[in-house]
Short mmCIF file of C-alpha atoms and ligand atoms in Angstrom, two decimals:
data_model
loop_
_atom_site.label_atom_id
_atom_site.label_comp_id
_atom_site.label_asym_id
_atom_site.label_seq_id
_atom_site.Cartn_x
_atom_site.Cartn_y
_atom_site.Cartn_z
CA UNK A 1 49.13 -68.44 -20.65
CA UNK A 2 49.70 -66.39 -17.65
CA UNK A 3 47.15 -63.89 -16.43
CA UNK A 4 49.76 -61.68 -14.84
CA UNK A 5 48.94 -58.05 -14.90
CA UNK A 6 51.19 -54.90 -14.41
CA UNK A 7 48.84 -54.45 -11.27
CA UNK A 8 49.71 -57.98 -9.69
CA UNK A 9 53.52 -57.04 -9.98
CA UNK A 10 53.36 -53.91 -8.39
CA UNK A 11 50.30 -54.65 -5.65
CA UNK A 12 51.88 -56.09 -2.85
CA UNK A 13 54.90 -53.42 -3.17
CA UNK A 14 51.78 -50.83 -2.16
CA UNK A 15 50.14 -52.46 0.29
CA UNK A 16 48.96 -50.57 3.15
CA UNK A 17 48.80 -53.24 5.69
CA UNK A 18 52.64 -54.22 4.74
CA UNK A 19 53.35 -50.31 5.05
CA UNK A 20 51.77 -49.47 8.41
CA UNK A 21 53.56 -52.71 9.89
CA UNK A 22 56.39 -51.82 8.51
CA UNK A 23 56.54 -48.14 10.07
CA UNK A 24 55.20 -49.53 13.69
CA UNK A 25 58.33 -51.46 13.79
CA UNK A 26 60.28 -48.55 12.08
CA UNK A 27 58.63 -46.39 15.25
CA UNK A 28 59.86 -49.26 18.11
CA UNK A 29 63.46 -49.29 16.91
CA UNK A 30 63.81 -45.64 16.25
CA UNK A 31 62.79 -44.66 19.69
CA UNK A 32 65.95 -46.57 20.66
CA UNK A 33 68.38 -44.39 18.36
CA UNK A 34 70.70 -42.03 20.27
CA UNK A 35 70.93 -39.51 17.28
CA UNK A 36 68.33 -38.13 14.66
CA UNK A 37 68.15 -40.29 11.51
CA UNK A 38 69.08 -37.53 8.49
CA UNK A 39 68.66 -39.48 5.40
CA UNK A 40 69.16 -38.55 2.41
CA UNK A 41 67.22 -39.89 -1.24
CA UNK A 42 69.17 -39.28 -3.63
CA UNK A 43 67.19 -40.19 -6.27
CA UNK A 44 64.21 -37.77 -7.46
CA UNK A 45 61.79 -40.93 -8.00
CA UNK A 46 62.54 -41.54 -4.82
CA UNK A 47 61.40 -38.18 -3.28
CA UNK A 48 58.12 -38.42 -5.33
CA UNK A 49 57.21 -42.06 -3.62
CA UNK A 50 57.86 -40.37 -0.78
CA UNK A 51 55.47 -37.26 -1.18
CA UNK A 52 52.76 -39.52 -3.21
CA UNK A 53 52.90 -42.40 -0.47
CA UNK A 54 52.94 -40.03 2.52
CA UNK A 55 55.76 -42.27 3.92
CA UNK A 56 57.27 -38.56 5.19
CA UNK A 57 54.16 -38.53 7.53
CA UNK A 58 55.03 -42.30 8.41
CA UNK A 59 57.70 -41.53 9.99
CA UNK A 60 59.07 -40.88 13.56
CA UNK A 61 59.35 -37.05 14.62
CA UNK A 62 63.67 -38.31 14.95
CA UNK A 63 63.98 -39.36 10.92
CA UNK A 64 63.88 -36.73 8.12
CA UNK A 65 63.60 -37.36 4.67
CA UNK A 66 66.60 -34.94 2.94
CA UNK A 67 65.63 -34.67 -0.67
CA UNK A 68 68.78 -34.74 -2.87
CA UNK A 69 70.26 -33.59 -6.44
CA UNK A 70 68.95 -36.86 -8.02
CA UNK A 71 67.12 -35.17 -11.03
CA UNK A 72 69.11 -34.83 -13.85
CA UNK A 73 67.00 -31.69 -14.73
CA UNK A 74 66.86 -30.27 -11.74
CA UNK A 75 70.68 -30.52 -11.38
CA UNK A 76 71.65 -28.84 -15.06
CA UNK A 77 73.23 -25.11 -14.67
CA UNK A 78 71.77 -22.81 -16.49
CA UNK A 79 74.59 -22.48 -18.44
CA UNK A 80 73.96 -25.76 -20.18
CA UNK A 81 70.75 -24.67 -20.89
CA UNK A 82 71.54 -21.79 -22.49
CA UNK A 83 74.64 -24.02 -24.88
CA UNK A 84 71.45 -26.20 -26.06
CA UNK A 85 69.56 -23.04 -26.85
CA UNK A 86 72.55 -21.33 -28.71
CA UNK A 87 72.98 -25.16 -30.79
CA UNK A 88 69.67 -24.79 -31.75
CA UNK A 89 69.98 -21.41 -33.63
CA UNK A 90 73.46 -22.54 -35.73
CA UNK A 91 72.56 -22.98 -39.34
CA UNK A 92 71.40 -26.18 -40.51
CA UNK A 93 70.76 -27.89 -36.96
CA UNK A 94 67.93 -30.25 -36.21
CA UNK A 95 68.54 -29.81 -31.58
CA UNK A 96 66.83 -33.02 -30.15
CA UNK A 97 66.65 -33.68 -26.42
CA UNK A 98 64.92 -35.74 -24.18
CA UNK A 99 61.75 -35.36 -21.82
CA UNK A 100 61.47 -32.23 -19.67
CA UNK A 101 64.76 -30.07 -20.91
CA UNK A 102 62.67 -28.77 -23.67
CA UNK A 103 60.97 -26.84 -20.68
CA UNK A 104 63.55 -25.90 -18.17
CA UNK A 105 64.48 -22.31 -17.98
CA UNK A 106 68.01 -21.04 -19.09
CA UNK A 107 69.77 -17.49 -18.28
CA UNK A 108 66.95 -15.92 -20.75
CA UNK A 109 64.88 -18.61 -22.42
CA UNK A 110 64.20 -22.29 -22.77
CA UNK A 111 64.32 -24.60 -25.31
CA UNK A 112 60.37 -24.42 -25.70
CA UNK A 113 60.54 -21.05 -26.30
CA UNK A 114 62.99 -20.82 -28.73
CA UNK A 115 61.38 -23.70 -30.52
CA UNK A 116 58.17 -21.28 -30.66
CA UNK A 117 60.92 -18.79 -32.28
CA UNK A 118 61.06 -20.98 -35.16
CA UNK A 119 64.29 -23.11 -34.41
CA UNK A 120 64.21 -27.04 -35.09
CA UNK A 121 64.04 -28.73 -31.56
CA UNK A 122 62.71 -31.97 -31.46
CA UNK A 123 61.63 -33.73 -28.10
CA UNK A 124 62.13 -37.50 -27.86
CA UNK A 125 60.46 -40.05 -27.13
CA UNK A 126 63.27 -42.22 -27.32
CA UNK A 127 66.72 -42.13 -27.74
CA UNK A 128 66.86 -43.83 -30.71
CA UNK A 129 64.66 -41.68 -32.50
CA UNK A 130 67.51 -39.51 -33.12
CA UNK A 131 68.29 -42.51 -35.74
CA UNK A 132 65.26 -41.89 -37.88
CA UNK A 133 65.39 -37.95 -37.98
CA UNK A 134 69.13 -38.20 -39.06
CA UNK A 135 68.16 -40.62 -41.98
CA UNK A 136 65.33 -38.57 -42.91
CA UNK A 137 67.50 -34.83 -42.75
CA UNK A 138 70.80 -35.85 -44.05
CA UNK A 139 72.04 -32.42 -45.01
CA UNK A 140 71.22 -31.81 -41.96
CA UNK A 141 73.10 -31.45 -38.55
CA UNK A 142 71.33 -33.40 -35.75
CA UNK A 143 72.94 -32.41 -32.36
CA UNK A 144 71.39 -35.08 -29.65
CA UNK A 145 71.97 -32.99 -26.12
CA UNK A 146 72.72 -35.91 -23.74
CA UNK A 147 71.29 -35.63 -20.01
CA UNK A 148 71.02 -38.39 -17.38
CA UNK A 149 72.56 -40.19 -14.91
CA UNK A 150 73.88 -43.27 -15.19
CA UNK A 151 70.81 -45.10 -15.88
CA UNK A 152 70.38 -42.87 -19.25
CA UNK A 153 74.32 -42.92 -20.45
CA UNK A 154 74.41 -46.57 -21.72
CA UNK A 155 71.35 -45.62 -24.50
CA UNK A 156 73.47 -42.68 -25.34
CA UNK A 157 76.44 -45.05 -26.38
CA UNK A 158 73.92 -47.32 -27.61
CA UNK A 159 73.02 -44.81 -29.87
CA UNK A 160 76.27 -43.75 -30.72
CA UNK A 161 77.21 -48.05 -31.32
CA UNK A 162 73.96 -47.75 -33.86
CA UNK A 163 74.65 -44.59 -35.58
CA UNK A 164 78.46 -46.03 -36.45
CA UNK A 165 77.19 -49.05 -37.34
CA UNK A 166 74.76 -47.76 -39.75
CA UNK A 167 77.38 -45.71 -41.11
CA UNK A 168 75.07 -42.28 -40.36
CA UNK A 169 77.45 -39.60 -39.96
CA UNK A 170 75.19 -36.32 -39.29
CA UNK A 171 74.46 -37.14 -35.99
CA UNK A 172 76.72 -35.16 -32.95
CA UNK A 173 76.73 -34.80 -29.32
CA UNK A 174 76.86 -32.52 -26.73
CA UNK A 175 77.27 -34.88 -23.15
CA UNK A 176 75.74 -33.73 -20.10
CA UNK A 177 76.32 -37.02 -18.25
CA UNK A 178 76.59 -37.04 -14.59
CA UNK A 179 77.60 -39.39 -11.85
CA UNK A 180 75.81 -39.84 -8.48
CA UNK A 181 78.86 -41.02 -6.34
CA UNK A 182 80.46 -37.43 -6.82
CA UNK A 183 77.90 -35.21 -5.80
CA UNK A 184 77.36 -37.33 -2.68
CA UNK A 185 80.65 -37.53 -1.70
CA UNK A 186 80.32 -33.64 -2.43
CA UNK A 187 77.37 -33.38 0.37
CA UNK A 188 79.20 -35.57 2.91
CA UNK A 189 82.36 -33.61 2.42
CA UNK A 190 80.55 -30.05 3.36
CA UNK A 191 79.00 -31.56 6.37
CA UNK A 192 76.43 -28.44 6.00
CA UNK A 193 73.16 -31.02 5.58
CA UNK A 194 74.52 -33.34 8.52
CA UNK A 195 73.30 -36.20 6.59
CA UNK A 196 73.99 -39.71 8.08
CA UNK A 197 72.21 -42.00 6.31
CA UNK A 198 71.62 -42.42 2.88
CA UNK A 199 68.75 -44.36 0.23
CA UNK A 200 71.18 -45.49 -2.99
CA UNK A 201 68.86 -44.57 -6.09
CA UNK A 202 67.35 -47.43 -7.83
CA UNK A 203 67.94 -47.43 -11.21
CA UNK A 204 71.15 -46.27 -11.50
CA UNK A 205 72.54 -48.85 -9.00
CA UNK A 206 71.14 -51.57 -11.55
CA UNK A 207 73.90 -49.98 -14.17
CA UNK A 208 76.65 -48.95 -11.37
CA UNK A 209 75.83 -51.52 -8.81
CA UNK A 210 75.76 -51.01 -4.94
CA UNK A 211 79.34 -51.41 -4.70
CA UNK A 212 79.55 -48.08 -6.24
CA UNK A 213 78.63 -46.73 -2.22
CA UNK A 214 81.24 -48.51 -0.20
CA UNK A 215 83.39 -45.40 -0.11
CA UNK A 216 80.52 -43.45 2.44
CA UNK A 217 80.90 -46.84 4.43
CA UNK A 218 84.37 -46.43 4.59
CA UNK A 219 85.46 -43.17 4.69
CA UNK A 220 82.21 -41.49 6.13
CA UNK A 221 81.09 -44.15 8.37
CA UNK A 222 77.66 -43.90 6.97
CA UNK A 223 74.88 -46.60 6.09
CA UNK A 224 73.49 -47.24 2.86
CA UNK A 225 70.57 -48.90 1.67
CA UNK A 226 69.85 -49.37 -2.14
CA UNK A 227 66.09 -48.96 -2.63
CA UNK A 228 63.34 -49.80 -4.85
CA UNK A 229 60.79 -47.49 -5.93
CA UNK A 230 57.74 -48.62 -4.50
CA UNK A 231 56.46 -47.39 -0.94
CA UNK A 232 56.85 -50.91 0.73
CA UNK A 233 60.66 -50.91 -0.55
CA UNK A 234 61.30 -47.21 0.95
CA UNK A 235 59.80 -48.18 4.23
CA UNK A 236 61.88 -51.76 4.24
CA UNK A 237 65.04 -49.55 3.70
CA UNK A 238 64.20 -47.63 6.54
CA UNK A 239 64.07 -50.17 8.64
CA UNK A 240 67.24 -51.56 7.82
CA UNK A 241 69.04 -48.62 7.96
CA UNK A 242 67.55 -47.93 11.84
CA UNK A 243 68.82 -51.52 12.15
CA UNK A 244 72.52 -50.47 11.32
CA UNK A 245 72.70 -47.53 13.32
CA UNK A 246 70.95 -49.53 16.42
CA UNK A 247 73.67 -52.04 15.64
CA UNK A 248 76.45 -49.80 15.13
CA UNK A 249 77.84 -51.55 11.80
CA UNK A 250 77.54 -49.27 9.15
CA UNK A 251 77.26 -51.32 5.52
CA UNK A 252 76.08 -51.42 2.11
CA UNK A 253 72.79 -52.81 2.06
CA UNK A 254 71.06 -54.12 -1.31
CA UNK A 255 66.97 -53.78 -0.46
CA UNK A 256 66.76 -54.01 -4.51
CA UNK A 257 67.81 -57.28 -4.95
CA UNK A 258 64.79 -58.08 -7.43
CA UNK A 259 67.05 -55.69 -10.02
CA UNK A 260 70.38 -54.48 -8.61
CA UNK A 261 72.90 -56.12 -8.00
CA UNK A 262 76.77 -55.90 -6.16
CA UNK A 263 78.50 -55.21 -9.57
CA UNK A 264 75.92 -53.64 -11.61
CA UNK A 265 75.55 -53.94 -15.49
CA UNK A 266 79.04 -54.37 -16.61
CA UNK A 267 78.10 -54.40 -20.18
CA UNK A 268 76.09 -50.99 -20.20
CA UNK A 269 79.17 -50.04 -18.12
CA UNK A 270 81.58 -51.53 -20.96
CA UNK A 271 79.34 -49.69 -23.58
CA UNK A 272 79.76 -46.25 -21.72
CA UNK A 273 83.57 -46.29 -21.28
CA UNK A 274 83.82 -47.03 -25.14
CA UNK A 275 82.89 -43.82 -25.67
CA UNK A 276 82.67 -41.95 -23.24
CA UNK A 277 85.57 -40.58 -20.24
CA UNK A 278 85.26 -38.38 -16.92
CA UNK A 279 85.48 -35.08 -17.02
CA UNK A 280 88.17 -33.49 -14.82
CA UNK A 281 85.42 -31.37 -13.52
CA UNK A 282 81.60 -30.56 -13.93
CA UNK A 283 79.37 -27.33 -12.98
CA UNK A 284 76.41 -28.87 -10.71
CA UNK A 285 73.25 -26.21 -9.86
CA UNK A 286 73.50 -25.70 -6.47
CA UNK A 287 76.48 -27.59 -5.86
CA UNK A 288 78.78 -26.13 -7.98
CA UNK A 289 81.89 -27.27 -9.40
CA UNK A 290 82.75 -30.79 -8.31
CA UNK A 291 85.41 -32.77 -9.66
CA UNK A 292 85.38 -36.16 -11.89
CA UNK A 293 81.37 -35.88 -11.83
CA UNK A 294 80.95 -36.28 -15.34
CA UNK A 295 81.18 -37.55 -18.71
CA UNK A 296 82.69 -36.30 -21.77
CA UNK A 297 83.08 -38.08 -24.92
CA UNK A 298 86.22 -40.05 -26.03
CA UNK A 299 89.08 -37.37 -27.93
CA UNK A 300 88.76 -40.16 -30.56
CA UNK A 301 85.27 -39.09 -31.39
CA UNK A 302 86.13 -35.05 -31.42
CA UNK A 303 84.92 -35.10 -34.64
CA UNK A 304 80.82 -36.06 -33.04
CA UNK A 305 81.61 -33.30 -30.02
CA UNK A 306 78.91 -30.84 -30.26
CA UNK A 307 80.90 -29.02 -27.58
CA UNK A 308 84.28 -28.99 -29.21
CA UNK A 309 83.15 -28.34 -32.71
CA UNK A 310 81.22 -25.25 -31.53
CA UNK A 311 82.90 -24.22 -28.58
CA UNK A 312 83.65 -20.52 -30.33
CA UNK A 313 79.89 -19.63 -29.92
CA UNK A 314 78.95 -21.77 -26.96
CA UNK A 315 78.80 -19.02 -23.89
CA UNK A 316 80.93 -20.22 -20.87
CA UNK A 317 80.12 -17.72 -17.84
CA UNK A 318 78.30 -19.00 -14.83
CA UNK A 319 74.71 -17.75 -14.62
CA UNK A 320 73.19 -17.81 -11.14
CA UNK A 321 69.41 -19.28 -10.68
CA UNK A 322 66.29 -16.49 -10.59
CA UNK A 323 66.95 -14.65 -7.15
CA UNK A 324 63.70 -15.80 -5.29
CA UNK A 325 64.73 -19.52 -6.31
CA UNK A 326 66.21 -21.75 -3.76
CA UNK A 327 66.35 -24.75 -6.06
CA UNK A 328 70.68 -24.94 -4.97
CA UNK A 329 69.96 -24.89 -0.75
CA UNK A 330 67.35 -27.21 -2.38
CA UNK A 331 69.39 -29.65 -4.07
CA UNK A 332 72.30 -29.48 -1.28
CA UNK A 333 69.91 -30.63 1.55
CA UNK A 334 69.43 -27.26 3.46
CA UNK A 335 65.77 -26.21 2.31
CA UNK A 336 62.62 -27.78 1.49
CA UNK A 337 60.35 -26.81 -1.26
CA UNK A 338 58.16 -24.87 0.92
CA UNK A 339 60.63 -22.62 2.43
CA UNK A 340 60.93 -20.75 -0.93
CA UNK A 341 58.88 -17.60 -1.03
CA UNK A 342 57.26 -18.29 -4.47
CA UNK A 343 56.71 -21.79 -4.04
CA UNK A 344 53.16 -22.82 -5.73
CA UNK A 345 52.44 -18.96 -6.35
CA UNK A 346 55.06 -17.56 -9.01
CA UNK A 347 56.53 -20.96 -9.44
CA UNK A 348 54.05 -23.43 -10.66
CA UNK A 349 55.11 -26.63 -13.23
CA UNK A 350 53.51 -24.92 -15.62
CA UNK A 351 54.91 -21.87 -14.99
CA UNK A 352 58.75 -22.56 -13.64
CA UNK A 353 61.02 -20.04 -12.08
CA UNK A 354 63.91 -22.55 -11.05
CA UNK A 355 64.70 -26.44 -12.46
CA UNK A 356 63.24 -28.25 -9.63
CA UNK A 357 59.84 -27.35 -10.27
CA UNK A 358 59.95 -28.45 -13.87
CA UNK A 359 60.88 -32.11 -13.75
CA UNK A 360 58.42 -34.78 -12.87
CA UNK A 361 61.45 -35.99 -10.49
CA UNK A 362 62.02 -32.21 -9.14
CA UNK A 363 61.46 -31.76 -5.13
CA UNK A 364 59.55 -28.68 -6.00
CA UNK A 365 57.00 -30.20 -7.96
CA UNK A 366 56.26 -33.66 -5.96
CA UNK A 367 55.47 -31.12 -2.83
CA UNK A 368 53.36 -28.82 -5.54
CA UNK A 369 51.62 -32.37 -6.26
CA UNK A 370 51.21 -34.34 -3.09
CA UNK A 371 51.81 -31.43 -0.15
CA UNK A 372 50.23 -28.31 -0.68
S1 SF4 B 401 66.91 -43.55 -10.96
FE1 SF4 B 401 65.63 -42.18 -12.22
S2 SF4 B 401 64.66 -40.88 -10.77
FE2 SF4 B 401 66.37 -41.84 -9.71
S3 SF4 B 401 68.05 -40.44 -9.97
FE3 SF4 B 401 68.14 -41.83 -11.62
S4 SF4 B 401 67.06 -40.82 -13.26
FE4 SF4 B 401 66.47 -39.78 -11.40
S1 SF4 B 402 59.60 -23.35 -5.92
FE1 SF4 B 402 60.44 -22.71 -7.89
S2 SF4 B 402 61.62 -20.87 -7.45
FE2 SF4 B 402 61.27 -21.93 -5.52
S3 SF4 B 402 63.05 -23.26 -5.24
FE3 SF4 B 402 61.50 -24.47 -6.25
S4 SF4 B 402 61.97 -24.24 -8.43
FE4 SF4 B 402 63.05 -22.60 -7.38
#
């Protein structure tokens, strides 16, 4: 029997003497670059090994870390918010959601606090959960408000796949699904954050696959790296990222070969297109409306929409962040964390004004953690 721990799988991914060789060659071949590295992490587990690791500090005064709208939290308008809140009051509705929503702030309250009003909201643990609490409440409606990115979609339809098959019918959906190509096709379009580099996320490139990036190789001339999560694997990206600029050959790069691949997961990809379609459009914080970034369900399964069966009460006006928050420059690559005025004083994570404070994958609150 193996000894193996966790520990041993993760150790040599943390190793300082890997990292600092790493960045002194990262510092060699970026003095040779003829522009300013801008690169952008896309993925909010990302921006936390950056802050935790101090890989920011690693790095050459001509490469910036650009934090980007890869927290599903962080990236939820407050409008959605407040359609999970008003769910939760309809008669006879059990509201279950996952992780950190419960805690995010909508136009006037959060979930948390209405569940302190006395409404039925249950956290999850896991997705499937919403199984058990439909068998045990069948008179009962229990609405399961969907959020994620690609890597969290495929449970939803696996959910949906169980719930069918066990023939339990109380259970509905209201789909907050979003993409990552489209928002970064979004940045690179506006040209504002002058990014020209990107870090693919990790997880979600093991369901969508790094193929899923070829379009900023091809129509934005940019590089790409798919990264792990673990400090060596950010600094390794780096590296080969300086390499394509230095060699002028933009390309999709997989660093993440131990779990991504070219093509992805096609059969968590199959599982989401049974059920679920784009959107024609989707309402980003920050970023606003950007086209075919989202998922709706299937017209077939109209009948599970949350949204459609109580779109007379849902509210559909856009509701602008808390005017000290920055959390949208934030999440579009033109403001760090610090630069808001109530960062760490009014806006704590246990006391959040604006979205990216609240998730563990927020920028706000890996520079309340690691860089205060
Ligand atoms: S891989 Fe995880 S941390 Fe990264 S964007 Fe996706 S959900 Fe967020
Ligand atoms: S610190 Fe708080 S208020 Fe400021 S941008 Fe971040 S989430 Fe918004």
């Amino acid at each position: 029997m193996s000894n193996l721990t966790l520990k041993d799988l993760y150790t040599k991914f943390r190793d300082p003497a890997t990292i600092k060789a790493l960045a002194k060659e990262i510092h060699k071949l970026a003095d040779k670059l003829d522009e300013p590295m801008r690169v952008m992490e896309i993925c909010g587990g990302h921006t936390h090994t950056i802050m935790k690791y101090g890989i920011k500090q690693l790095m050459p005064e001509n490469i910036e870390f650009i934090h980007g709208p890869g927290c599903p939290v962080c990236v939820m308008p407050k409008e959605r918010i407040d359609h999970a809140i008003t769910l939760a009051k309809q008669p006879g509705v059990i509201l279950t959601t996952l992780g950190d929503m419960i805690r995010v702030p909508g136009s006037k309250s959060s979930l948390a606090k209405t569940r302190a009003d006395g409404y039925d909201i249950r956290p999850l643990h896991s997705t499937f959960d919403v199984l058990n609490i439909a068998k045990k409440n069948p008179d009962k409606k229990v609405i399961f408000f969907a959020i994620g990115f690609e890597t969290t979609t495929p449970m939803t339809a696996a959910l949906m796949k169980r719930a069918f098959n066990e023939g339990i019918k109380n259970i509905y959906y209201h789909i907050n699904h979003v993409l990552t190509p489209p928002p970064m096709r979004a940045i690179m379009d506006s040209g504002e954050a002058r990014i020209n580099a990107f870090i693919a996320p990790s997880h979600v490139s093991v369901i969508i696959g790094a193929k899923s990036y070829q379009f900023l190789v091809d129509e934005y001339n940019t590089p790409v790296v798919v990264a792990g999560f673990e400090p060596v694997d950010v600094m390794e990206s780096i590296l080969m990222l300086v390499k394509q600029k230095l060699q002028n050959y933009p390309r999709v790069e997989n660093q993440y070969k131990r779990a991504a691949t070219w093509d992805g997961n096609v059969l968590a990809q199959q599982m989401t297109e049974e059920f679920m379609e784009i959107r024609d459009t989707f309402r980003w914080r920050g970023l606003g409306d950007i086209p075919k970034s989202a998922l709706k369900l299937k017209d077939k399964y109209a009948q599970f929409d949350a949204e459609k069966i109580y779109a007379n009460v849902l509210p559909n006006e856009h509701i602008d962040d808390h005017k000290l928050c920055i959390c949208g420059k934030i999440l579009k690559g033109l403001a760090k964390p610090t630069d808001c005025k109530v960062f760490g004083t009014a806006c704590t994570p246990s006391s959040p004004l604006g979205s990216c404070m609240v998730s563990d994958e927020g920028a706000c609150n890996a520079y309340y953690r690691y860089a205060r």
